[in-house]
Amino acid sequence: MDMLRAMTVFSRVVETGSFSAVARDLGLGQPAISKTVEALEQHLGVRLLLRSTRRLTITEAGQAFYENAAQVVALAEEAESAARGAAGLYGRLRISVPVTFGRLHLVPRLHLFMEQHPNLQIELLMDDRYIDLIAEKIDLSLRTGTLADSNLTARKLATAQRYVVASPGYLAKKGKPATPAELLEHDVIVYGQGSNAREWQFKQGTTQTSVHVQSRLQVSAAEGLREAVLSGMGLAIASGWMVGAELEKGELVRVLDDWTLPALDLWALHASGRMVSIKVRTFLNWLDSLEL
């Protein structure tokens, strides 16, 4: 039995949850994928997957085998890529990124990276929620804000300023706040979960102040915040990454310009204790070359 091939097939089945998806990826028929997994189970003498008409469920033995097999497959790909050089990258790179940042700043440029590495497959998971890198088999995650993970290796890529913004239409109707305290008299859109999202902190020279804003609208995704503030629903805090183009075009206006807000950092994260693949290193070097 070709164990490396069997490990590769089995790992991809676990990661995609589908025989047919792996068959498409590898250019094989679905029966060939199924037979490879069955042969692997017979060789090992254990059941790795439980099959039903609706789903595949990995067994305890299958999970233990997968964790080791995935490392073997990754090492094999790393060895081949290293021998070929960076231009010879191939295989799969699974990346997670916040929706709005990915849509505005990563996706429009991603073709440049993919053109340099035509044998590399990119799986881009665009989601604003917290992503468990280990559970979801993420090679690299881009996140913004403050980090709380202790089991991840983090590298800061860039920093953006944050502003209080509103549409010209909203300001024409409601007026422009002159101090943070006047935010309490305005319609405010809050981005994030929990009460901390309502605590807006400002600094002016050596003076610091915070305002616990009142809001009828609280959204969990940046796309919702963008649309709400652009439609004139109120004031919001947004980063230059989120609304830079709209500020330049005059579709949004900054207020409280003589006060500053905490900046927003962009981080690249990967699991600690694992060898960083040449694919991840190459992608990080490419990100460093961009003006974010």
PDB file of N, CA and C in Angstrom, residues 96-98 100-102 105-106 109 141-147 154-161 239 241 263-269 283-284 287-288 290-292:
ATOM      1  N   SER A  96      -7.951  32.099   7.193  1.00  0.00           N
ATOM      2  CA  SER A  96      -9.168  32.755   7.674  1.00  0.00           C
ATOM      3  C   SER A  96      -8.912  34.252   7.761  1.00  0.00           C
ATOM      4  N   VAL A  97      -9.959  35.029   7.498  1.00  0.00           N
ATOM      5  CA  VAL A  97      -9.820  36.488   7.469  1.00  0.00           C
ATOM      6  C   VAL A  97     -11.175  37.115   7.766  1.00  0.00           C
ATOM      7  N   PRO A  98     -11.228  38.254   8.475  1.00  0.00           N
ATOM      8  CA  PRO A  98     -12.511  38.940   8.678  1.00  0.00           C
ATOM      9  C   PRO A  98     -13.136  39.326   7.341  1.00  0.00           C
ATOM     10  N   THR A 100     -15.009  41.888   5.987  1.00  0.00           N
ATOM     11  CA  THR A 100     -14.821  43.179   5.334  1.00  0.00           C
ATOM     12  C   THR A 100     -13.370  43.426   4.963  1.00  0.00           C
ATOM     13  N   PHE A 101     -12.442  43.115   5.867  1.00  0.00           N
ATOM     14  CA  PHE A 101     -11.037  43.296   5.535  1.00  0.00           C
ATOM     15  C   PHE A 101     -10.659  42.422   4.345  1.00  0.00           C
ATOM     16  N   GLY A 102     -11.117  41.184   4.341  1.00  0.00           N
ATOM     17  CA  GLY A 102     -10.810  40.295   3.227  1.00  0.00           C
ATOM     18  C   GLY A 102     -11.384  40.789   1.921  1.00  0.00           C
ATOM     19  N   HIS A 105      -9.466  44.333   1.036  1.00  0.00           N
ATOM     20  CA  HIS A 105      -8.015  44.469   0.972  1.00  0.00           C
ATOM     21  C   HIS A 105      -7.253  43.208   0.569  1.00  0.00           C
ATOM     22  N   LEU A 106      -7.848  42.035   0.764  1.00  0.00           N
ATOM     23  CA  LEU A 106      -7.123  40.804   0.420  1.00  0.00           C
ATOM     24  C   LEU A 106      -7.582  40.214  -0.910  1.00  0.00           C
ATOM     25  N   ARG A 109      -6.404  41.582  -4.282  1.00  0.00           N
ATOM     26  CA  ARG A 109      -4.976  41.436  -4.572  1.00  0.00           C
ATOM     27  C   ARG A 109      -4.534  39.974  -4.628  1.00  0.00           C
ATOM     28  N   SER A 141      -4.251  32.632  10.095  1.00  0.00           N
ATOM     29  CA  SER A 141      -5.426  33.456  10.359  1.00  0.00           C
ATOM     30  C   SER A 141      -5.019  34.920  10.433  1.00  0.00           C
ATOM     31  N   LEU A 142      -5.776  35.785   9.780  1.00  0.00           N
ATOM     32  CA  LEU A 142      -5.596  37.224   9.901  1.00  0.00           C
ATOM     33  C   LEU A 142      -6.686  37.745  10.832  1.00  0.00           C
ATOM     34  N   ARG A 143      -6.299  38.464  11.862  1.00  0.00           N
ATOM     35  CA  ARG A 143      -7.261  39.003  12.823  1.00  0.00           C
ATOM     36  C   ARG A 143      -6.910  40.445  13.134  1.00  0.00           C
ATOM     37  N   THR A 144      -7.928  41.207  13.476  1.00  0.00           N
ATOM     38  CA  THR A 144      -7.723  42.590  13.881  1.00  0.00           C
ATOM     39  C   THR A 144      -8.119  42.746  15.347  1.00  0.00           C
ATOM     40  N   GLY A 145      -7.492  43.713  16.008  1.00  0.00           N
ATOM     41  CA  GLY A 145      -7.867  44.002  17.383  1.00  0.00           C
ATOM     42  C   GLY A 145      -6.885  43.441  18.388  1.00  0.00           C
ATOM     43  N   THR A 146      -7.362  43.320  19.623  1.00  0.00           N
ATOM     44  CA  THR A 146      -6.550  42.822  20.732  1.00  0.00           C
ATOM     45  C   THR A 146      -6.602  41.311  20.766  1.00  0.00           C
ATOM     46  N   LEU A 147      -5.461  40.670  20.961  1.00  0.00           N
ATOM     47  CA  LEU A 147      -5.391  39.213  20.974  1.00  0.00           C
ATOM     48  C   LEU A 147      -5.451  38.685  22.399  1.00  0.00           C
ATOM     49  N   ALA A 154       1.813  34.919  17.129  1.00  0.00           N
ATOM     50  CA  ALA A 154       1.248  36.114  16.491  1.00  0.00           C
ATOM     51  C   ALA A 154       2.350  36.987  15.919  1.00  0.00           C
ATOM     52  N   ARG A 155       2.050  37.593  14.790  1.00  0.00           N
ATOM     53  CA  ARG A 155       2.965  38.531  14.134  1.00  0.00           C
ATOM     54  C   ARG A 155       2.161  39.736  13.666  1.00  0.00           C
ATOM     55  N   LYS A 156       2.525  40.929  14.148  1.00  0.00           N
ATOM     56  CA  LYS A 156       1.788  42.125  13.753  1.00  0.00           C
ATOM     57  C   LYS A 156       2.196  42.541  12.348  1.00  0.00           C
ATOM     58  N   LEU A 157       1.184  42.747  11.501  1.00  0.00           N
ATOM     59  CA  LEU A 157       1.422  43.091  10.110  1.00  0.00           C
ATOM     60  C   LEU A 157       1.276  44.580   9.843  1.00  0.00           C
ATOM     61  N   ALA A 158       0.309  45.221  10.481  1.00  0.00           N
ATOM     62  CA  ALA A 158       0.036  46.624  10.185  1.00  0.00           C
ATOM     63  C   ALA A 158      -0.863  47.201  11.268  1.00  0.00           C
ATOM     64  N   THR A 159      -1.002  48.528  11.240  1.00  0.00           N
ATOM     65  CA  THR A 159      -1.861  49.239  12.189  1.00  0.00           C
ATOM     66  C   THR A 159      -2.671  50.272  11.434  1.00  0.00           C
ATOM     67  N   ALA A 160      -3.940  50.400  11.787  1.00  0.00           N
ATOM     68  CA  ALA A 160      -4.812  51.406  11.171  1.00  0.00           C
ATOM     69  C   ALA A 160      -5.399  52.307  12.244  1.00  0.00           C
ATOM     70  N   GLN A 161      -5.624  53.559  11.894  1.00  0.00           N
ATOM     71  CA  GLN A 161      -6.283  54.486  12.808  1.00  0.00           C
ATOM     72  C   GLN A 161      -7.787  54.238  12.791  1.00  0.00           C
ATOM     73  N   SER A 239     -12.426  51.775  11.349  1.00  0.00           N
ATOM     74  CA  SER A 239     -11.005  51.920  11.029  1.00  0.00           C
ATOM     75  C   SER A 239     -10.828  52.440   9.608  1.00  0.00           C
ATOM     76  N   TRP A 241      -9.158  50.959   7.440  1.00  0.00           N
ATOM     77  CA  TRP A 241      -9.324  49.795   6.561  1.00  0.00           C
ATOM     78  C   TRP A 241     -10.783  49.626   6.145  1.00  0.00           C
ATOM     79  N   ALA A 263      -5.717  52.695  18.282  1.00  0.00           N
ATOM     80  CA  ALA A 263      -5.521  52.190  16.920  1.00  0.00           C
ATOM     81  C   ALA A 263      -5.915  50.713  16.850  1.00  0.00           C
ATOM     82  N   LEU A 264      -6.040  50.213  15.629  1.00  0.00           N
ATOM     83  CA  LEU A 264      -6.432  48.832  15.388  1.00  0.00           C
ATOM     84  C   LEU A 264      -5.274  48.095  14.713  1.00  0.00           C
ATOM     85  N   ASP A 265      -4.835  46.997  15.313  1.00  0.00           N
ATOM     86  CA  ASP A 265      -3.725  46.217  14.765  1.00  0.00           C
ATOM     87  C   ASP A 265      -4.234  45.052  13.928  1.00  0.00           C
ATOM     88  N   LEU A 266      -3.482  44.712  12.899  1.00  0.00           N
ATOM     89  CA  LEU A 266      -3.735  43.523  12.092  1.00  0.00           C
ATOM     90  C   LEU A 266      -2.669  42.491  12.424  1.00  0.00           C
ATOM     91  N   TRP A 267      -3.113  41.277  12.754  1.00  0.00           N
ATOM     92  CA  TRP A 267      -2.204  40.214  13.174  1.00  0.00           C
ATOM     93  C   TRP A 267      -2.312  39.015  12.237  1.00  0.00           C
ATOM     94  N   ALA A 268      -1.190  38.346  12.068  1.00  0.00           N
ATOM     95  CA  ALA A 268      -1.165  37.037  11.412  1.00  0.00           C
ATOM     96  C   ALA A 268      -0.885  36.007  12.493  1.00  0.00           C
ATOM     97  N   LEU A 269      -1.707  34.960  12.555  1.00  0.00           N
ATOM     98  CA  LEU A 269      -1.580  33.962  13.615  1.00  0.00           C
ATOM     99  C   LEU A 269      -1.499  32.565  13.036  1.00  0.00           C
ATOM    100  N   PHE A 283       3.511  33.241   2.013  1.00  0.00           N
ATOM    101  CA  PHE A 283       2.339  34.112   2.011  1.00  0.00           C
ATOM    102  C   PHE A 283       2.549  35.298   2.945  1.00  0.00           C
ATOM    103  N   LEU A 284       3.166  35.058   4.101  1.00  0.00           N
ATOM    104  CA  LEU A 284       3.434  36.160   5.032  1.00  0.00           C
ATOM    105  C   LEU A 284       4.403  37.169   4.421  1.00  0.00           C
ATOM    106  N   LEU A 287       2.406  39.268   2.108  1.00  0.00           N
ATOM    107  CA  LEU A 287       1.600  40.248   2.831  1.00  0.00           C
ATOM    108  C   LEU A 287       2.458  41.437   3.271  1.00  0.00           C
ATOM    109  N   ASP A 288       3.697  41.150   3.699  1.00  0.00           N
ATOM    110  CA  ASP A 288       4.577  42.230   4.130  1.00  0.00           C
ATOM    111  C   ASP A 288       4.871  43.200   2.995  1.00  0.00           C
ATOM    112  N   LEU A 290       2.757  44.229   0.787  1.00  0.00           N
ATOM    113  CA  LEU A 290       1.592  45.035   0.454  1.00  0.00           C
ATOM    114  C   LEU A 290       1.528  46.276   1.340  1.00  0.00           C
ATOM    115  N   GLU A 291       0.895  47.311   0.842  1.00  0.00           N
ATOM    116  CA  GLU A 291       0.634  48.500   1.653  1.00  0.00           C
ATOM    117  C   GLU A 291      -0.762  48.368   2.236  1.00  0.00           C
ATOM    118  N   LEU A 292      -0.839  47.907   3.469  1.00  0.00           N
ATOM    119  CA  LEU A 292      -2.139  47.659   4.098  1.00  0.00           C
ATOM    120  C   LEU A 292      -2.526  48.848   4.977  1.00  0.00           C
TER     121      LEU A 292
END
